[in-house]
XYZ file of C-alpha atoms in Angstrom:
349
model
C 26.722 -16.240 -7.007
C 26.074 -19.953 -6.469
C 22.527 -20.902 -5.605
C 21.853 -21.862 -1.987
C 18.857 -23.985 -1.143
C 17.519 -23.317 2.330
C 16.926 -26.260 4.666
C 15.491 -24.493 7.746
C 11.807 -25.292 8.297
C 11.335 -22.790 11.149
C 10.472 -19.094 11.114
C 13.943 -18.425 12.533
C 17.134 -20.515 12.055
C 18.349 -22.181 15.252
C 21.685 -20.341 15.313
C 20.100 -16.896 15.162
C 17.408 -17.860 17.679
C 19.977 -19.038 20.240
C 22.123 -15.925 19.766
C 19.241 -13.466 20.103
C 17.811 -15.250 23.155
C 21.249 -15.271 24.775
C 21.886 -11.594 23.995
C 18.310 -10.628 24.937
C 17.629 -9.207 21.485
C 14.013 -10.264 21.224
C 11.332 -7.929 19.873
C 8.150 -7.439 21.912
C 6.207 -9.581 19.426
C 8.705 -12.413 19.959
C 8.146 -12.553 23.716
C 5.715 -15.083 25.113
C 2.629 -13.130 26.190
C 4.795 -9.998 26.231
C 6.780 -11.267 29.236
C 10.286 -9.841 29.382
C 13.051 -12.319 28.463
C 10.540 -15.139 27.921
C 10.948 -16.304 24.310
C 7.839 -16.923 22.243
C 7.762 -17.281 18.447
C 10.932 -15.907 16.876
C 11.079 -14.720 13.265
C 14.328 -14.229 11.363
C 15.286 -10.552 11.376
C 16.726 -8.536 8.516
C 20.447 -7.897 8.839
C 22.798 -5.792 6.769
C 26.263 -6.853 7.849
C 29.367 -8.762 6.847
C 27.052 -11.744 6.474
C 25.807 -10.143 3.239
C 29.237 -10.755 1.695
C 29.592 -14.307 2.979
C 27.287 -16.877 1.414
C 24.851 -18.207 4.077
C 24.769 -21.901 4.848
C 21.653 -23.902 3.880
C 20.691 -24.261 7.560
C 20.684 -20.449 7.855
C 18.143 -20.135 5.061
C 14.469 -21.096 5.162
C 12.752 -23.410 2.703
C 10.093 -22.007 0.397
C 7.382 -23.622 2.535
C 8.849 -22.027 5.684
C 8.956 -18.607 3.980
C 5.309 -18.923 2.945
C 4.341 -19.876 6.511
C 6.391 -16.949 7.841
C 4.543 -14.473 5.622
C 1.202 -15.985 6.640
C 2.108 -15.794 10.338
C 3.149 -12.142 10.081
C 0.072 -11.115 8.086
C -2.352 -12.989 10.301
C -1.155 -13.420 13.878
C 1.016 -10.307 14.190
C -1.064 -7.882 12.141
C -4.123 -8.684 14.284
C -2.178 -8.304 17.543
C -3.560 -5.150 19.142
C -1.405 -5.117 22.304
C 0.782 -2.426 20.722
C -0.067 0.445 18.328
C -0.154 -0.543 14.665
C 2.990 1.413 13.794
C 4.983 -0.905 16.077
C 3.482 -4.004 14.487
C 4.271 -2.451 11.095
C 7.937 -1.935 12.007
C 8.271 -5.550 13.121
C 6.477 -7.017 10.093
C 8.317 -4.693 7.697
C 11.708 -5.834 9.013
C 10.841 -9.541 8.958
C 9.444 -9.298 5.436
C 12.675 -7.629 4.291
C 14.454 -10.752 5.523
C 12.068 -12.861 3.433
C 12.798 -10.712 0.360
C 16.533 -11.095 0.938
C 16.224 -14.879 0.977
C 14.200 -14.801 -2.245
C 17.174 -13.098 -3.924
C 19.879 -15.311 -2.375
C 18.035 -18.543 -3.198
C 17.403 -17.335 -6.777
C 13.748 -18.293 -6.837
C 11.960 -18.554 -10.158
C 9.113 -16.257 -11.233
C 6.277 -18.315 -9.747
C 8.043 -18.684 -6.399
C 8.727 -14.938 -6.234
C 5.135 -14.063 -7.097
C 3.760 -16.283 -4.348
C 5.860 -14.501 -1.708
C 5.921 -10.930 -3.033
C 2.198 -10.468 -3.717
C 1.191 -10.504 -0.001
C 4.114 -8.182 0.810
C 2.776 -5.696 -1.748
C -0.658 -5.902 -0.121
C 0.786 -5.287 3.347
C 2.747 -2.227 2.237
C -0.241 -0.800 0.328
C -2.537 -1.239 3.341
C 0.033 0.226 5.744
C 0.606 3.242 3.491
C -3.007 4.233 4.139
C -3.357 2.935 7.695
C -0.390 4.977 8.938
C -0.831 8.071 6.738
C -1.805 10.274 9.711
C 1.168 9.264 11.878
C 4.114 11.568 12.563
C 7.389 11.037 10.703
C 8.892 9.643 13.925
C 6.436 6.754 13.849
C 6.071 6.195 10.106
C 8.108 7.331 7.115
C 5.844 7.335 4.023
C 8.803 7.806 1.646
C 10.441 4.572 2.802
C 7.121 2.733 2.550
C 6.580 4.142 -0.960
C 10.068 3.104 -2.011
C 9.653 -0.493 -0.862
C 6.126 -0.737 -2.261
C 7.402 0.404 -5.672
C 10.301 -2.070 -5.517
C 8.023 -4.984 -4.643
C 5.439 -4.015 -7.255
C 8.129 -3.775 -9.916
C 9.513 -7.151 -8.860
C 6.134 -8.843 -9.149
C 5.327 -7.211 -12.504
C 8.671 -8.391 -13.921
C 7.758 -11.926 -12.882
C 4.372 -11.658 -14.633
C 6.134 -10.492 -17.805
C 8.640 -13.339 -17.556
C 5.836 -15.884 -17.402
C 3.979 -14.149 -20.247
C 7.084 -14.548 -22.403
C 7.541 -18.246 -21.702
C 5.850 -20.336 -24.384
C 6.185 -23.431 -22.207
C 4.616 -21.687 -19.201
C 1.293 -23.149 -18.082
C -1.796 -20.964 -18.293
C -2.488 -19.187 -14.985
C -5.236 -20.643 -12.836
C -8.343 -18.551 -12.135
C -6.973 -17.765 -8.666
C -3.563 -16.742 -10.047
C -5.236 -14.500 -12.613
C -7.416 -12.862 -9.941
C -4.328 -12.157 -7.845
C -2.471 -10.708 -10.815
C -5.384 -8.455 -11.780
C -5.532 -7.027 -8.255
C -1.771 -6.362 -8.139
C -1.889 -4.751 -11.598
C -4.676 -2.508 -10.256
C -2.551 -1.544 -7.245
C 0.304 -0.610 -9.564
C -1.975 1.630 -11.627
C -3.448 3.375 -8.584
C -0.123 3.797 -6.803
C 1.421 5.318 -9.933
C -1.552 7.490 -10.818
C -0.492 10.007 -13.458
C 2.662 8.126 -14.451
C 3.124 7.713 -18.244
C 4.966 4.411 -17.667
C 2.129 2.798 -15.710
C -0.464 4.071 -18.185
C 1.543 2.657 -21.109
C 1.794 -0.667 -19.297
C -1.978 -0.778 -18.852
C -2.434 -0.490 -22.629
C -0.097 -3.423 -23.322
C -1.414 -5.944 -20.780
C -2.939 -9.275 -21.867
C -6.676 -9.196 -22.594
C -7.372 -11.505 -19.640
C -6.185 -8.692 -17.341
C -7.646 -5.752 -19.235
C -11.101 -7.339 -19.295
C -11.180 -7.806 -15.519
C -14.015 -5.732 -14.012
C -11.913 -4.123 -11.292
C -9.054 -3.414 -13.688
C -11.434 -1.688 -16.106
C -12.643 0.521 -13.247
C -9.016 1.344 -12.313
C -8.065 2.024 -15.897
C -11.040 4.351 -16.286
C -9.911 6.233 -13.193
C -6.335 6.526 -14.505
C -7.553 7.569 -17.955
C -9.685 10.278 -16.353
C -6.645 11.544 -14.452
C -4.508 11.596 -17.616
C -7.228 13.573 -19.412
C -7.659 15.987 -16.504
C -11.194 14.720 -15.895
C -11.039 14.819 -12.107
C -14.815 14.413 -11.806
C -14.458 10.958 -13.367
C -11.594 10.153 -10.986
C -13.575 11.175 -7.898
C -16.625 9.258 -9.089
C -14.678 6.036 -9.657
C -12.480 6.173 -6.541
C -15.135 5.214 -3.922
C -16.193 2.265 -6.099
C -12.796 0.576 -5.733
C -12.571 -2.404 -3.341
C -10.970 -2.096 0.139
C -7.139 -1.935 -0.185
C -7.310 -0.410 -3.656
C -9.645 2.269 -2.365
C -7.391 2.864 0.649
C -4.276 3.292 -1.497
C -6.132 5.578 -3.907
C -7.286 7.695 -0.951
C -3.645 8.629 -0.255
C -3.804 10.541 -3.589
C -6.972 12.430 -2.660
C -5.354 15.552 -1.259
C -3.500 16.064 -4.555
C -6.739 15.667 -6.509
C -8.648 18.013 -4.182
C -6.006 20.707 -4.507
C -6.031 20.431 -8.312
C -9.820 20.675 -8.473
C -9.976 23.660 -6.123
C -7.348 25.358 -8.262
C -9.416 24.693 -11.403
C -12.474 26.178 -9.674
C -10.587 29.397 -8.900
C -10.367 29.918 -12.660
C -13.778 28.536 -13.654
C -15.696 30.566 -11.007
C -13.440 33.630 -10.894
C -16.259 36.129 -10.452
C -17.335 38.142 -7.396
C -20.975 37.389 -8.173
C -20.511 33.614 -8.403
C -20.473 31.198 -5.490
C -20.432 27.410 -5.301
C -22.684 25.691 -2.715
C -20.879 23.857 0.061
C -23.020 20.648 -0.222
C -22.033 20.327 -3.895
C -18.326 20.681 -3.095
C -18.569 18.182 -0.244
C -20.039 15.549 -2.582
C -17.596 16.313 -5.384
C -14.444 16.371 -3.244
C -15.495 13.353 -1.130
C -15.207 15.401 2.081
C -17.130 14.178 5.134
C -18.435 17.505 6.452
C -18.264 21.319 6.311
C -15.347 21.444 8.771
C -13.176 19.464 6.359
C -13.980 21.801 3.478
C -13.336 24.841 5.670
C -9.879 23.424 6.476
C -9.142 23.058 2.755
C -10.317 26.595 1.980
C -8.381 28.110 4.869
C -5.213 26.267 3.852
C -5.344 27.438 0.226
C -6.634 30.955 0.903
C -10.136 30.432 -0.494
C -13.003 32.504 0.946
C -16.342 31.264 2.250
C -19.551 33.278 2.324
C -20.595 34.917 5.611
C -23.043 32.096 6.380
C -20.449 29.485 5.311
C -22.969 27.885 2.960
C -21.070 28.748 -0.224
C -17.514 29.280 -1.458
C -16.147 32.324 -3.332
C -13.411 31.393 -5.778
C -10.841 33.980 -6.833
C -7.766 32.967 -8.749
C -5.622 35.695 -7.216
C -6.444 34.511 -3.688
C -5.327 30.889 -4.174
C -2.151 30.176 -2.209
C 0.065 28.296 -4.666
C 2.871 28.150 -2.112
C 0.847 26.201 0.456
C 2.154 22.694 1.120
C 0.001 19.806 0.038
C -2.213 18.665 2.893
C -1.256 15.345 4.472
C -3.326 12.278 3.476
C -5.950 11.343 6.030
C -8.324 8.539 6.891
C -11.491 8.861 4.829
C -14.886 7.761 6.107
C -15.825 5.881 2.921
C -12.547 3.931 3.084
C -12.912 3.148 6.783
C -16.386 1.709 6.177
C -14.935 -0.669 3.553
C -12.038 -1.765 5.760
C -14.354 -2.496 8.682
C -16.191 -5.080 6.583
C -13.148 -7.188 5.696
C -11.133 -9.832 7.517
C -7.703 -8.277 6.996
C -5.497 -11.421 6.762
C -7.823 -12.894 4.133
C -7.412 -9.778 1.980
C -3.661 -9.289 2.512
C -3.001 -12.924 1.622
C -5.117 -12.428 -1.526
C -7.752 -14.989 -0.667
C -10.568 -12.466 -1.128
C -10.712 -9.543 -3.568
C -13.997 -7.700 -2.978
């Protein structure tokens, strides 16, 4: 495939903009003040058609600068637009970022160019995976989000490795290194329990492995590999914002595993475990949340509901894993950040 260099400096090429305005194919977020059929800011949409076979013309492709501005617009102006529920903003941003990713491939960008554009996309998908975890499948499909997050993470990590292997490559700036460390952390947390991600962590350059946040993430992953779930649950709330949010989507798996361990460790009719202790250990907000867990997995509570009776024969191994949910300690972190600043990797803690 011959390389095509984009020449369009707009968010949306003129030809597509004219066609979609004429055919009234504008998304709500592309309408001026939400007014029907009144064009506002158009952003190139993702298409899978015969055009994929035919090489696009330069005027149909955006320049690198235009792609960067497009990503910034989507992750600032659109993501903060509260006129519609977040799942609708997510659908729009997700589609427009797929178009950006497609142009990265067609224009055959080098490693540094790819990193600059893919890193914020990774952040958006990681944040959305948590933000929309309580939505119904009709509004948000977590499997599709997971798939694209893994693809983008893998793409960025390959670019890091490519630069690591280039002797002529300039040393990363402090800002570039900070961004890489955060993305490497996201990869570890997202792939918690994966032998491949754990092996990668052991082979990373010292400049990454010595990063404070990465060391915290690695400790969490090491604890999980060793079956030390107490260490995992202790480290998880210490993670910064988006990392903590993504890790929280793994919490229901960890809670189930720990409750199952307790059914063996405290398998005695005379033994009970105090509810306050379990709430602290499992990072559950209140007694009602713990009662839901116990009811779901067939675990008994004492008559006064102040303690839990564990019995290994009572545990319901066939119960589906509970759906991830918004966690109070994560919400408190997210309320303190300016989201675009974090998604565009301008702030890390």
